[in-house]
PDB file of C-alpha atoms in Angstrom:
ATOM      1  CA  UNK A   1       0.000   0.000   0.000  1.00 64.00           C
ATOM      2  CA  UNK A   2       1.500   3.544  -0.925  1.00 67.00           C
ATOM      3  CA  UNK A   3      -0.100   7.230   0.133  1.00 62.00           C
ATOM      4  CA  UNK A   4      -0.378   9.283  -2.199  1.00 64.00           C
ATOM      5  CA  UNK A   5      -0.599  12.808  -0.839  1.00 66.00           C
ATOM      6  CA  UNK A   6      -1.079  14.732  -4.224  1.00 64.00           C
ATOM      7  CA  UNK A   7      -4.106  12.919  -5.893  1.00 62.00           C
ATOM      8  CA  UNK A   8      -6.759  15.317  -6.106  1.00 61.00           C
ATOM      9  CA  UNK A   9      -8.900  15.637 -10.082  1.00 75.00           C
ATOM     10  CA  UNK A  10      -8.278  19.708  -9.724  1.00 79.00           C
ATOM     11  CA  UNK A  11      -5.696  21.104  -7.819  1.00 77.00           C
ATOM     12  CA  UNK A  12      -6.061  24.432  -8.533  1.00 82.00           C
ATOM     13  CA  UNK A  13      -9.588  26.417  -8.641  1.00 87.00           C
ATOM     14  CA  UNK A  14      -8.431  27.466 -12.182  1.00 88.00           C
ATOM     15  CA  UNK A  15      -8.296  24.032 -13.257  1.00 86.00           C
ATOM     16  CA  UNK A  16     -12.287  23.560 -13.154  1.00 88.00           C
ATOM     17  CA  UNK A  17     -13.319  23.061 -16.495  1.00 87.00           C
ATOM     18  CA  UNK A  18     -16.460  24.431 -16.050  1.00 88.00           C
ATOM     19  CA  UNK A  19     -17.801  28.109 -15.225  1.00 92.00           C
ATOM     20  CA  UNK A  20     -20.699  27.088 -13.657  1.00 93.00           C
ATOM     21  CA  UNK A  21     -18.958  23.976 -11.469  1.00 92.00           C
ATOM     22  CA  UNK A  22     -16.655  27.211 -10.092  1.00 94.00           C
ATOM     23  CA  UNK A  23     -19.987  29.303  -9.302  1.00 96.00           C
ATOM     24  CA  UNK A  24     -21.454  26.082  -7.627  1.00 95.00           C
ATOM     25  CA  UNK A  25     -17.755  25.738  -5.842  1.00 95.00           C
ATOM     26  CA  UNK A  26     -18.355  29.099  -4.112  1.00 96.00           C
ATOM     27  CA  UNK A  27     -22.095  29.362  -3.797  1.00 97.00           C
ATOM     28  CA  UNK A  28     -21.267  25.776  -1.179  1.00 96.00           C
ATOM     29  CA  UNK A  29     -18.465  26.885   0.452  1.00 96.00           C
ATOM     30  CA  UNK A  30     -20.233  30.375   1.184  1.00 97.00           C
ATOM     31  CA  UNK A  31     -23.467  28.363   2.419  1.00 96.00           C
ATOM     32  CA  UNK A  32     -21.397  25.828   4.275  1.00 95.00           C
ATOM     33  CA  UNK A  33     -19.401  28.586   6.309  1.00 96.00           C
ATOM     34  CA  UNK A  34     -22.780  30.685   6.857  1.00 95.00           C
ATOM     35  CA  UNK A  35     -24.214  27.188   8.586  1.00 93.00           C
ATOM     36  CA  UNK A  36     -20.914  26.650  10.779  1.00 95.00           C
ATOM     37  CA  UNK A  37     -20.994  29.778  11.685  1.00 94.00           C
ATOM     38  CA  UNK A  38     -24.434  30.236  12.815  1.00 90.00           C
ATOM     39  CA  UNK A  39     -24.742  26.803  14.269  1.00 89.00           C
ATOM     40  CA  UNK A  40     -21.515  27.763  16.589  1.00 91.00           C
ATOM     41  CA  UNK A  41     -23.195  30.840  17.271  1.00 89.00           C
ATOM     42  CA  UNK A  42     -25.865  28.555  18.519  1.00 84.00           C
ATOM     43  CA  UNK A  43     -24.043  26.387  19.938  1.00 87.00           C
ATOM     44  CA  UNK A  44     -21.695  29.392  22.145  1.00 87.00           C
ATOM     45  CA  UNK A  45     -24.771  30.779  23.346  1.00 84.00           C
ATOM     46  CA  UNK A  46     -26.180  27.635  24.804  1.00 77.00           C
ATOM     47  CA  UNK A  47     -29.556  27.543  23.111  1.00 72.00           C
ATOM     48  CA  UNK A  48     -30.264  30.821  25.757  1.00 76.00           C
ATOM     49  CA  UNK A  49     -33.700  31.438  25.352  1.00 71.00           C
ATOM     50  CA  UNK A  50     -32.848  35.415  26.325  1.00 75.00           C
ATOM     51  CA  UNK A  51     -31.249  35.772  23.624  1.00 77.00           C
ATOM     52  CA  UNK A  52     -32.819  33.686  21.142  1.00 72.00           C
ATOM     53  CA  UNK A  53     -35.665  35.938  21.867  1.00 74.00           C
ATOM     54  CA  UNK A  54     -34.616  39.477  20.791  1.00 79.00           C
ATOM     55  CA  UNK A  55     -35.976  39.997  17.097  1.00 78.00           C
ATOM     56  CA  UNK A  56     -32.986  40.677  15.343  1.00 83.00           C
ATOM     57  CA  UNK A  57     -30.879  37.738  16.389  1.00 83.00           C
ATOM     58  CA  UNK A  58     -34.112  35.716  15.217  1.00 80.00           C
ATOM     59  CA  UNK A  59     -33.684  38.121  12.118  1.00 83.00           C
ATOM     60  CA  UNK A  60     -29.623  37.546  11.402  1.00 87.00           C
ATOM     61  CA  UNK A  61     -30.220  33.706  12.111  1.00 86.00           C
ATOM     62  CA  UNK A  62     -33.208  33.537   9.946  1.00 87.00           C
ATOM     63  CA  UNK A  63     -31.389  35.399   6.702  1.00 90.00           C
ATOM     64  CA  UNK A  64     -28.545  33.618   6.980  1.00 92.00           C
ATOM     65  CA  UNK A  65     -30.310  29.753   7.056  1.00 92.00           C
ATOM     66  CA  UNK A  66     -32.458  31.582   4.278  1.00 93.00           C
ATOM     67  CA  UNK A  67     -29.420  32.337   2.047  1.00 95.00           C
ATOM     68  CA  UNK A  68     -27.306  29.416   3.010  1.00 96.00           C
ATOM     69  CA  UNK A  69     -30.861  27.059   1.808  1.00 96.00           C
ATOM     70  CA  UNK A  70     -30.985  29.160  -0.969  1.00 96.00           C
ATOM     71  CA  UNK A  71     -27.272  28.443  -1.818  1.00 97.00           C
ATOM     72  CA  UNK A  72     -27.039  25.182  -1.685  1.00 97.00           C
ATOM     73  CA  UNK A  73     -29.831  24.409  -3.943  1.00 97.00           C
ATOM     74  CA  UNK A  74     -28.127  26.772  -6.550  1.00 97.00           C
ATOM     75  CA  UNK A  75     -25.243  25.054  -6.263  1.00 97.00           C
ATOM     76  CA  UNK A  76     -26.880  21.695  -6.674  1.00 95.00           C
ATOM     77  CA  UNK A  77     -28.403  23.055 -10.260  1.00 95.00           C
ATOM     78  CA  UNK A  78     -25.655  24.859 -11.117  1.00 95.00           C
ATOM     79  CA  UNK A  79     -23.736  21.785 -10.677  1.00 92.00           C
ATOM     80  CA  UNK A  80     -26.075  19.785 -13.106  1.00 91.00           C
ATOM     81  CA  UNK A  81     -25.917  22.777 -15.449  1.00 92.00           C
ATOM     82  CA  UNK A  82     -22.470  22.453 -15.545  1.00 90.00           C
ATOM     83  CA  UNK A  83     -22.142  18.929 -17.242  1.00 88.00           C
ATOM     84  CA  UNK A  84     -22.664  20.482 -20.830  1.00 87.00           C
ATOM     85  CA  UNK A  85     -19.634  21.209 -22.568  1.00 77.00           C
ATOM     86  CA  UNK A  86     -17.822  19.777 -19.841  1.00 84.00           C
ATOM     87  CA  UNK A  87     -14.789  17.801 -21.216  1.00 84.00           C
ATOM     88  CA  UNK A  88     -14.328  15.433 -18.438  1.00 84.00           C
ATOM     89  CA  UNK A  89     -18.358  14.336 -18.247  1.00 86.00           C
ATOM     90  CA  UNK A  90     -18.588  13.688 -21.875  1.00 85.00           C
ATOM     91  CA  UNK A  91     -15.135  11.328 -21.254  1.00 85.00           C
ATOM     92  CA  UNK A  92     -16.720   9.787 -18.094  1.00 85.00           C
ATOM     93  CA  UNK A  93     -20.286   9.531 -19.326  1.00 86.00           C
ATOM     94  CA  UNK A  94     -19.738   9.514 -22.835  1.00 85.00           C
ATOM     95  CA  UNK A  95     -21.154  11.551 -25.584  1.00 84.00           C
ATOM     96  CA  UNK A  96     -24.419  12.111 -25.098  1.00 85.00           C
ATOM     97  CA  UNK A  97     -24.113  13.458 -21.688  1.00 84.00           C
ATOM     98  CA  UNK A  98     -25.578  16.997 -21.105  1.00 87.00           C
ATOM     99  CA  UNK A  99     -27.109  19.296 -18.989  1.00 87.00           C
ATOM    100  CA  UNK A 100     -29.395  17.854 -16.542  1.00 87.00           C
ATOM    101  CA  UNK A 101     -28.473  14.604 -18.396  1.00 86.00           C
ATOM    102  CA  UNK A 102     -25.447  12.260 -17.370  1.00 85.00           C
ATOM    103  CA  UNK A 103     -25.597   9.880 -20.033  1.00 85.00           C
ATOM    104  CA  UNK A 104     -24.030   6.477 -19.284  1.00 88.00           C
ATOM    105  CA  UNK A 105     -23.727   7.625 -15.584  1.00 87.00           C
ATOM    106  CA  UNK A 106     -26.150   8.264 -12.037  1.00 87.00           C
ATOM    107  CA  UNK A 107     -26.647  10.823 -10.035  1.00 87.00           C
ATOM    108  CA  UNK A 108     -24.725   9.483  -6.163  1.00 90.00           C
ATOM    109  CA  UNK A 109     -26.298   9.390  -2.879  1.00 93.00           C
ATOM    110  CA  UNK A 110     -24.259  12.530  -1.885  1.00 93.00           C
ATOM    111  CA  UNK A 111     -25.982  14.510  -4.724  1.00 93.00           C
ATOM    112  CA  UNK A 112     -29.522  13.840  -3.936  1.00 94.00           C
ATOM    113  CA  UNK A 113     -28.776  14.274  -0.318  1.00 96.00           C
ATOM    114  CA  UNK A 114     -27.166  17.502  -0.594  1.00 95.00           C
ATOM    115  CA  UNK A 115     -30.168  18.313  -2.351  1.00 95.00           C
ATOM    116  CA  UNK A 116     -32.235  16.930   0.515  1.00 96.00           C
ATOM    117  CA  UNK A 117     -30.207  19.306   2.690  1.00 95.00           C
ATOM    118  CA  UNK A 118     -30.748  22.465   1.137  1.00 94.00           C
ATOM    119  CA  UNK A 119     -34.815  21.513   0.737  1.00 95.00           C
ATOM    120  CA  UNK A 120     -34.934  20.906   4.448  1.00 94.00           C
ATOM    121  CA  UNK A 121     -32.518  23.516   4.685  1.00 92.00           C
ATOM    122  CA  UNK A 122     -35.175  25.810   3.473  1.00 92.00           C
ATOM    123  CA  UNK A 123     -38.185  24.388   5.047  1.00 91.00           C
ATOM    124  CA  UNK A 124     -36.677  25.218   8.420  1.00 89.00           C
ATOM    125  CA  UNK A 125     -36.227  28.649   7.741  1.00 87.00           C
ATOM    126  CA  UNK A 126     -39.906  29.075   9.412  1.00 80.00           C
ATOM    127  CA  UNK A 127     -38.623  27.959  12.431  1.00 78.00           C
ATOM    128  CA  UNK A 128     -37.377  30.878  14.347  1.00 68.00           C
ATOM    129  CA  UNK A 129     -40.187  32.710  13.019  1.00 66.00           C
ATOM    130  CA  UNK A 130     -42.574  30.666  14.970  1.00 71.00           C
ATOM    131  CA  UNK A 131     -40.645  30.656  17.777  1.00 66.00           C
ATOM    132  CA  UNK A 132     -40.375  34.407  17.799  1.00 63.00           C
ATOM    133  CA  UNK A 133     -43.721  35.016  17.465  1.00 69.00           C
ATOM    134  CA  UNK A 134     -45.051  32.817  20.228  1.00 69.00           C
ATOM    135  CA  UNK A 135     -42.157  34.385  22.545  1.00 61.00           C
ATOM    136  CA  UNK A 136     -42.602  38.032  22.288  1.00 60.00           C
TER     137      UNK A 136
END
């Protein structure tokens, strides 16, 4: 068995073949650091009901689940946008491959849940509405 350290498809962000796969690239990163860094804001204020309660945290946290849910569904089309054109689909999934169509290949699990996750994502955006407005 040998480790190989340098064995990643794109090194570099420039190397992405596609324009679309980049915009996907930083429409996910953006929505997963807006996620870690509300759910340690979350997490650092130990669920405090106090605080939780004052409008415009409920506000901030609300917008930013909204835009994160909003991101990562973008990211997921964008993503499937991205396969026309793309030199290494059609060599993977052969000719015939296009957008919103893979050709000889299938969508993975970690597509459609991703996808899951932003849906839900977005769905629980409502949440700290509720709760603000039966805690005034």
């Amino acid at each position: 068995v040998r480790l190989v350290m340098d064995c990643a498809h794109y090194r570099h962000f420039a190397e992405i073949p596609s324009p679309l796969w980049k915009l996907a690239f930083v429409l996910m990163a953006t929505a997963c650091c807006l996620l870690l860094l509300l759910t340690f804001f979350l997490a650092f204020t130990g669920f405090r009901l106090f605080i939780l309660r004052i409008r415009s945290v409920v506000a901030i946290c609300g917008v930013a689940q909204a835009f994160s849910s909003l991101f990562v569904l973008l990211s997921c089309l964008l993503y499937a946008a991205g396969w026309r054109a793309n030199p290494d689909v059609a060599q993977v999934c052969g000719n015939n491959a296009d957008a919103f169509n893979l050709g000889h290949c299938h969508l993975g699990w970690a597509y459609v849940l991703t996808c899951a996750g932003g849906f839900l994502c977005a769905v629980t955006v409502a949440f700290p509405v509720q709760i603000a407005k039966h805690f005034p």
